[in-house]
XYZ file of C-alpha atoms in Angstrom:
523
model
C -111.938 -50.190 75.957
C -111.164 -47.734 78.754
C -107.545 -48.968 78.961
C -107.153 -48.537 75.190
C -108.345 -44.926 75.419
C -105.907 -44.250 78.268
C -103.010 -45.777 76.302
C -103.962 -43.826 73.171
C -104.158 -40.558 75.147
C -100.771 -41.240 76.727
C -99.299 -41.927 73.278
C -100.676 -38.631 71.936
C -99.214 -36.773 74.941
C -95.835 -38.427 74.381
C -95.871 -37.582 70.664
C -96.810 -33.963 71.408
C -93.953 -33.674 73.908
C -91.505 -35.214 71.421
C -92.693 -32.850 68.698
C -92.256 -29.885 71.059
C -88.717 -31.002 71.903
C -87.931 -31.590 68.219
C -88.900 -28.064 67.201
C -85.840 -26.300 65.794
C -84.424 -23.644 68.090
C -82.502 -20.442 67.533
C -78.720 -20.581 67.547
C -76.023 -17.996 68.095
C -75.196 -15.772 66.360
C -78.809 -14.747 65.822
C -77.740 -12.550 62.873
C -74.660 -13.636 60.884
C -74.128 -10.197 59.389
C -72.695 -6.806 60.303
C -75.254 -5.362 62.755
C -73.091 -3.772 65.476
C -73.795 -1.414 68.382
C -77.342 -2.677 68.745
C -79.821 -0.824 70.919
C -83.164 -2.490 71.532
C -86.640 -1.862 72.955
C -89.862 -3.821 73.311
C -93.206 -2.135 72.684
C -96.020 -4.570 73.382
C -95.177 -7.767 71.502
C -92.832 -6.084 69.039
C -89.096 -5.538 69.350
C -87.264 -2.703 67.608
C -83.533 -2.411 67.153
C -81.241 0.331 65.841
C -77.674 -0.231 64.724
C -74.582 1.401 63.203
C -73.643 1.721 59.529
C -71.373 4.758 59.915
C -70.548 6.217 56.470
C -73.469 4.490 54.699
C -76.613 6.385 53.699
C -79.433 6.373 54.546
C -78.198 5.945 58.105
C -79.049 4.373 61.466
C -80.946 1.287 60.264
C -84.049 0.253 62.209
C -85.185 -3.373 62.407
C -88.276 -5.118 63.760
C -88.861 -8.583 65.216
C -91.635 -10.421 67.024
C -89.371 -13.120 68.486
C -85.912 -11.527 69.018
C -84.462 -13.806 66.318
C -86.046 -13.031 62.960
C -85.403 -9.393 62.088
C -86.468 -7.248 59.161
C -85.324 -3.786 58.120
C -88.193 -1.305 58.434
C -86.492 2.072 57.991
C -83.701 4.518 58.746
C -83.460 7.504 61.062
C -82.105 9.800 58.323
C -81.482 10.019 54.575
C -78.336 12.135 54.851
C -76.465 13.299 57.924
C -75.066 16.510 56.420
C -73.948 18.065 53.134
C -70.156 18.327 53.366
C -67.069 17.138 51.484
C -66.329 14.280 53.896
C -69.824 12.835 53.514
C -70.005 13.530 49.762
C -66.658 11.888 48.923
C -65.650 15.250 47.472
C -62.246 16.942 47.145
C -60.460 13.694 48.043
C -62.131 13.594 51.476
C -64.172 10.825 53.106
C -65.717 9.827 56.415
C -64.706 6.158 56.457
C -64.681 4.907 60.043
C -66.740 7.877 61.223
C -70.192 9.049 60.134
C -72.818 8.214 62.762
C -71.814 5.833 65.557
C -73.604 3.856 68.274
C -77.263 4.840 68.550
C -79.749 4.647 71.416
C -83.391 3.734 70.792
C -86.142 4.540 73.303
C -89.968 4.644 73.522
C -91.524 7.257 75.801
C -95.157 8.357 76.084
C -96.154 7.218 72.600
C -93.068 8.551 70.814
C -90.061 6.647 69.491
C -86.655 8.263 69.887
C -83.311 7.392 68.318
C -80.209 9.333 69.266
C -76.726 9.091 67.779
C -73.568 11.152 67.410
C -71.003 11.889 64.708
C -67.341 12.820 64.869
C -67.647 14.015 61.279
C -69.994 16.847 62.191
C -69.148 17.203 65.896
C -72.832 16.940 66.821
C -75.337 14.826 68.728
C -78.627 13.954 67.001
C -82.075 13.020 68.295
C -84.676 11.694 65.859
C -88.301 11.161 66.921
C -91.522 9.850 65.437
C -94.960 8.589 66.455
C -94.825 5.860 63.786
C -91.541 3.963 63.777
C -92.429 1.986 60.641
C -93.630 4.844 58.445
C -92.255 8.055 59.981
C -91.816 10.908 59.376
C -88.849 11.547 61.664
C -88.306 14.873 63.409
C -84.641 15.837 63.731
C -82.799 17.750 66.467
C -79.043 18.326 66.552
C -76.721 20.074 68.978
C -73.101 20.236 70.052
C -71.066 18.589 71.424
C -70.844 15.076 70.027
C -71.757 12.853 73.009
C -69.579 9.729 72.690
C -71.357 6.349 72.964
C -74.173 7.869 74.976
C -77.344 6.268 76.266
C -80.549 8.310 75.999
C -82.600 7.891 79.166
C -86.091 9.070 80.178
C -86.431 8.859 83.948
C -89.659 8.379 85.875
C -89.654 11.965 87.158
C -89.834 13.379 83.607
C -86.159 14.336 83.364
C -84.179 13.274 80.300
C -80.497 12.374 80.438
C -77.577 11.195 78.356
C -74.857 9.094 79.950
C -71.671 8.174 78.095
C -67.974 8.617 77.500
C -64.936 6.331 77.533
C -63.353 5.206 80.794
C -64.594 8.274 82.658
C -68.382 8.293 82.248
C -70.439 11.463 82.529
C -74.124 12.248 82.920
C -75.850 15.310 81.458
C -79.459 16.429 81.707
C -81.139 17.579 78.505
C -83.398 20.582 78.067
C -87.112 19.849 78.221
C -87.419 20.148 74.428
C -84.279 17.961 73.941
C -82.549 20.678 71.910
C -79.373 20.627 73.978
C -77.706 20.089 77.314
C -78.935 22.020 80.360
C -76.009 24.253 81.386
C -74.243 23.174 84.542
C -75.703 19.647 84.651
C -72.674 17.659 83.464
C -71.346 15.352 86.166
C -68.803 12.519 86.201
C -70.709 9.586 87.690
C -68.045 6.884 87.286
C -64.427 7.997 87.432
C -62.984 4.739 86.099
C -65.643 2.453 84.665
C -62.958 0.082 83.332
C -61.694 -0.828 86.830
C -63.742 -4.012 87.448
C -62.172 -5.680 84.395
C -58.609 -4.392 84.821
C -56.060 -6.959 86.094
C -54.245 -5.695 89.176
C -51.069 -3.829 88.339
C -51.825 -3.728 84.589
C -52.330 -0.777 82.285
C -53.552 -0.404 78.723
C -56.368 -2.108 76.869
C -59.474 -0.266 75.717
C -61.504 1.754 78.252
C -65.125 1.084 79.103
C -67.513 2.589 76.544
C -70.721 1.706 74.692
C -72.966 2.870 77.546
C -76.545 1.587 77.717
C -78.608 2.556 80.782
C -81.713 0.754 82.059
C -84.005 0.998 85.058
C -85.393 -2.230 86.527
C -87.369 -2.412 89.775
C -86.223 1.050 90.813
C -82.495 0.446 90.283
C -80.266 1.782 87.508
C -78.153 -0.674 85.496
C -75.416 0.543 83.171
C -73.909 -1.777 80.553
C -70.459 -1.125 79.042
C -67.784 -2.933 77.061
C -64.080 -2.972 77.912
C -61.043 -4.813 76.551
C -58.530 -5.432 79.335
C -54.863 -5.937 78.341
C -54.117 -9.567 77.526
C -57.802 -10.427 77.738
C -60.915 -10.280 75.602
C -63.826 -7.937 75.088
C -65.771 -7.922 78.345
C -69.267 -6.976 79.506
C -69.314 -4.663 82.525
C -72.394 -3.772 84.584
C -72.631 -0.955 87.109
C -75.601 -0.606 89.460
C -76.943 2.328 91.484
C -80.009 3.377 93.463
C -79.767 6.922 92.067
C -78.991 7.923 88.495
C -76.251 10.231 89.823
C -74.603 7.343 91.685
C -72.732 6.063 93.507
C -72.328 3.073 91.147
C -70.878 -0.313 92.030
C -69.529 -2.406 89.159
C -68.672 -5.963 88.239
C -67.619 -8.103 85.276
C -70.784 -9.635 83.829
C -69.430 -11.781 80.972
C -66.078 -12.799 79.511
C -66.591 -15.385 76.773
C -65.764 -15.464 73.050
C -65.312 -11.684 73.086
C -69.108 -11.295 72.982
C -69.813 -7.851 74.439
C -71.456 -4.396 74.091
C -75.196 -4.209 74.335
C -77.900 -4.245 76.949
C -81.061 -5.793 78.380
C -84.360 -6.782 76.798
C -87.351 -8.473 78.432
C -90.056 -10.589 76.824
C -93.785 -10.398 77.612
C -93.555 -13.648 79.595
C -90.905 -12.210 81.933
C -87.903 -13.877 80.278
C -84.794 -11.694 79.985
C -81.959 -11.631 77.480
C -78.875 -9.555 76.880
C -78.222 -8.533 73.276
C -74.513 -8.281 72.451
C -72.218 -8.599 69.450
C -69.024 -10.402 68.514
C -66.227 -9.247 66.234
C -66.113 -11.949 63.575
C -63.508 -10.959 61.032
C -64.399 -9.666 57.597
C -68.164 -10.221 57.806
C -68.235 -7.640 60.612
C -69.699 -7.486 64.102
C -72.474 -10.052 64.510
C -75.316 -10.103 67.102
C -75.674 -12.699 69.860
C -78.357 -13.248 72.490
C -77.420 -14.388 75.991
C -80.015 -15.537 78.560
C -80.245 -13.472 81.752
C -81.250 -14.538 85.251
C -81.711 -12.105 88.145
C -79.757 -12.984 91.295
C -79.638 -10.681 94.325
C -80.669 -7.709 92.213
C -78.023 -8.291 89.510
C -78.534 -9.526 85.954
C -76.445 -12.693 85.536
C -75.484 -13.285 81.917
C -75.002 -16.584 80.111
C -75.208 -20.241 81.116
C -72.576 -20.908 83.755
C -70.793 -17.803 82.523
C -70.747 -18.962 78.908
C -72.495 -17.862 75.733
C -74.797 -20.726 74.695
C -74.883 -22.011 71.127
C -78.597 -22.826 71.342
C -81.403 -20.613 72.654
C -84.925 -21.298 73.903
C -86.308 -19.182 71.073
C -87.795 -19.927 67.629
C -85.305 -20.822 64.907
C -84.080 -18.199 62.475
C -85.784 -18.462 59.098
C -82.881 -16.814 57.262
C -81.523 -13.347 56.549
C -82.966 -13.306 53.005
C -85.255 -11.381 52.862
C -85.092 -9.174 55.928
C -81.477 -8.083 56.331
C -80.390 -8.596 52.691
C -82.405 -9.259 49.543
C -82.127 -9.840 45.823
C -83.411 -7.074 43.558
C -84.640 -7.314 39.955
C -84.977 -3.485 39.839
C -88.564 -3.799 38.629
C -90.823 -1.291 40.343
C -94.598 -1.116 40.568
C -96.444 2.125 41.133
C -96.016 3.146 44.764
C -92.855 1.088 45.285
C -89.804 2.734 46.814
C -87.061 3.463 44.299
C -84.713 1.261 46.331
C -85.585 -1.408 48.921
C -84.308 -0.802 52.443
C -81.516 -3.390 52.140
C -79.597 -0.963 49.901
C -77.341 1.797 51.228
C -75.066 4.172 49.340
C -71.396 4.476 50.185
C -71.472 8.051 51.588
C -74.031 10.556 50.248
C -75.304 9.824 46.728
C -75.814 12.293 43.914
C -79.475 11.532 43.256
C -79.393 13.081 39.783
C -77.013 10.377 38.556
C -78.902 7.161 39.328
C -82.312 5.907 38.289
C -84.603 2.879 38.190
C -86.986 4.731 35.845
C -84.678 5.707 32.970
C -84.842 2.093 31.777
C -87.569 0.160 33.602
C -86.302 -3.033 35.164
C -82.734 -1.763 35.431
C -80.625 0.333 37.776
C -78.768 2.980 35.772
C -75.602 4.510 37.209
C -74.269 7.525 35.320
C -70.896 9.121 35.977
C -70.895 12.826 36.845
C -67.241 13.487 37.622
C -63.773 11.980 37.365
C -62.710 9.733 40.276
C -59.330 8.236 41.116
C -60.355 5.017 42.856
C -63.117 2.705 44.018
C -62.960 4.171 47.531
C -63.517 7.715 46.226
C -66.231 6.791 43.704
C -69.620 8.349 44.400
C -72.924 6.508 43.860
C -71.649 3.063 44.768
C -74.681 1.056 45.917
C -74.135 -1.510 48.671
C -75.721 -4.139 50.845
C -74.341 -6.451 53.507
C -72.555 -9.718 52.979
C -73.784 -12.527 55.245
C -72.224 -15.595 56.842
C -71.152 -18.236 57.002
C -71.132 -18.105 53.188
C -72.863 -16.016 50.551
C -72.791 -15.253 46.859
C -73.766 -12.101 44.980
C -74.236 -11.826 41.231
C -75.328 -9.278 38.650
C -75.704 -8.648 34.912
C -74.644 -5.356 33.322
C -75.312 -3.665 29.995
C -72.065 -1.789 29.262
C -72.968 -0.399 25.816
C -72.985 3.250 26.977
C -69.622 3.370 28.740
C -67.035 6.018 27.876
C -63.258 5.816 27.579
C -61.776 5.452 31.069
C -64.958 4.120 32.730
C -64.884 1.177 35.147
C -68.132 -0.566 36.197
C -69.035 -3.825 37.879
C -69.403 -5.744 41.137
C -67.180 -5.073 44.143
C -66.597 -6.179 47.707
C -66.127 -2.943 49.624
C -63.660 -2.478 52.458
C -60.179 -0.948 52.614
C -58.765 -4.204 51.194
C -61.376 -4.401 48.443
C -61.905 -6.574 45.400
C -63.579 -5.772 42.073
C -64.639 -7.574 38.927
C -65.947 -5.418 36.107
C -65.527 -3.833 32.731
C -62.898 -1.228 31.915
C -63.131 0.750 28.710
C -59.895 1.934 27.146
C -60.345 3.837 23.908
C -62.914 1.836 21.967
C -61.999 -1.497 23.578
C -63.660 -3.025 26.615
C -61.974 -5.497 28.950
C -63.190 -7.739 31.758
C -60.803 -7.090 34.653
C -60.305 -8.233 38.230
C -58.715 -5.854 40.767
C -57.426 -7.201 44.091
C -56.483 -4.963 47.042
C -56.247 -7.804 49.544
C -53.420 -7.933 52.040
C -51.862 -4.514 51.459
C -54.894 -2.431 50.545
C -53.094 -1.423 47.333
C -55.212 -2.295 44.267
C -53.561 -4.556 41.696
C -55.137 -5.501 38.369
C -54.607 -9.262 38.289
C -56.258 -10.281 35.055
C -57.904 -8.792 31.970
C -59.822 -10.343 29.084
C -61.085 -8.528 25.946
C -64.887 -8.158 25.855
C -66.746 -8.064 22.555
C -70.383 -7.940 23.706
C -72.693 -5.497 25.479
C -73.975 -7.680 28.333
C -71.725 -9.413 30.855
C -72.339 -11.267 34.126
C -70.339 -11.075 37.359
C -70.336 -13.024 40.611
C -68.513 -12.852 43.971
C -68.483 -15.733 46.461
C -67.640 -15.040 50.126
C -66.587 -17.635 52.693
C -66.580 -16.413 56.302
C -66.639 -19.926 57.829
C -64.423 -20.007 60.926
C -63.076 -16.598 59.837
C -61.642 -17.986 56.619
C -62.496 -14.590 55.058
C -61.805 -15.423 51.410
C -63.714 -14.266 48.330
C -63.529 -15.464 44.733
C -64.642 -13.553 41.644
C -66.174 -14.875 38.428
C -67.456 -13.673 35.063
C -69.827 -15.168 32.500
C -70.738 -14.298 28.924
C -74.092 -16.094 29.009
C -75.106 -16.152 32.683
C -74.718 -19.936 32.822
C -71.059 -20.867 32.521
C -68.913 -19.130 35.128
C -65.153 -18.618 34.866
C -62.921 -17.666 37.796
C -60.834 -14.526 37.309
C -57.840 -13.187 39.219
C -56.739 -14.526 42.590
C -58.933 -15.076 45.673
C -59.354 -11.934 47.765
C -58.109 -12.214 51.327
C -60.677 -10.104 53.161
C -59.832 -8.239 56.363
C -61.844 -6.142 58.790
C -59.933 -2.865 59.079
C -60.251 0.044 61.493
C -60.148 2.742 58.772
C -63.563 1.564 57.575
C -64.835 -0.195 60.734
C -67.563 -2.063 58.849
C -68.085 -5.535 57.386
C -67.605 -6.238 53.679
C -70.356 -5.029 51.373
C -71.485 -6.219 47.953
C -71.242 -3.107 45.780
C -72.569 -2.097 42.366
C -70.279 0.618 40.986
C -69.567 2.770 37.945
C -67.010 5.566 37.869
C -65.130 7.608 35.288
C -61.373 8.110 35.266
C -61.273 10.339 32.158
C -64.604 11.765 30.962
C -67.944 11.975 32.858
C -71.262 11.121 31.249
C -71.032 7.407 30.597
C -73.588 5.014 32.065
C -74.261 1.335 32.694
C -77.486 -0.552 33.383
C -77.609 -3.272 36.068
C -80.296 -5.840 35.229
C -80.472 -7.420 38.676
C -78.586 -8.250 41.848
C -79.020 -11.725 43.306
C -77.804 -12.821 46.733
C -77.867 -16.369 48.114
C -76.612 -18.017 51.301
C -74.949 -20.800 49.323
C -71.865 -21.050 47.130
């Protein structure tokens, strides 16, 4: 009897160990979507991350996780950055590729801080709140625009920003954070790119993307560089004093995974959060394990980015980073869920989810010349490796010259929608792939008020191809036009976005009603 109990106990132990080993684990990338320039903190058992969405509004998205893998949008640092032509898509101006860039998130004495900067306005911004999930956020702005800076609260109560490109400078901020203390600017690293630069070579991209940390009394500065003939590279500089001197080394060169910083877990485990340029879907986050050796953080497994991580598996990006929306709202609900962002500043008088309950109404308020200049285009991320977005539109209140439908937004965009010419409506597909010049590839007369559209995206192994479809009943789908060859371009500097749009080319005042937007991670 005793031997049977021993054998049974051993069997249970073996089964428990097998079950533990069989548990699914996280894989890289941890987020297969455009979440670049991450900055991250841990407060207790919660992790918070800010990121870049540039010309999208609201801006500086904030995400939360309890395991470093499964993230959910919880807010934004601001609704609008400023009221100006470039941000309003007015007078043929835009801020594509600019807006707000790399942010820095910090927690200090019970207050959360997020700082960022904008070429568009020439200013640096600091947002603060006691409640990161509910706000409100206090806003401070000052000149100049501090490029790729890291906000840093030191142990002696002083507050700094460190940043730049190639030549990195440190400034001390005023006690109330309203600006730079005069006379405190100092170059702390004359050539931060040097550790990654091949001997005798010139060119490449200089070290930038500064993120500064203090661990066990030493200062660690993370940067990204792109040496000529090489790949994006993680650099780390270390110092005993925030003013230097700093010694630097290459910390990681693999897959082009770079730019980020350090995060620790409650159990003492360390990771580096970084991102990888992955074609048209955008810049996607990776986690790399960190070990400490001789006072240096050593990134990766034998210098490589692992595919699998000793972390819980990702449950999916839907919901959390993207989400379907039926546009039905209960009392107390936000008008738009956090997954939605407008392309540039919206005109809030020209959109509504109340005018017709259960629908998003977009009304034209001016004449626009193109998709890229159209105001009140509502977007959310595409996701990889594949995804599909679909919608249904009531087009009964369009005016002559109006164009409304579903788009994939980037410089080389694609659209499927309804154009009204005189009293006749047409289903059309516009393709700006390859050259960035929009070409209407197909049109079909439309004789009904409701029409359905779908766009399928395939980012597998950077295939970067999208196909567009229409339906008259929401069941049978017909391909239209040619596949869109998607491309990540510098003028926009952002991954492709599903976009609901309506703009006038002749007479303002027309409107369309979107019944829903559905997104799936399957084709």
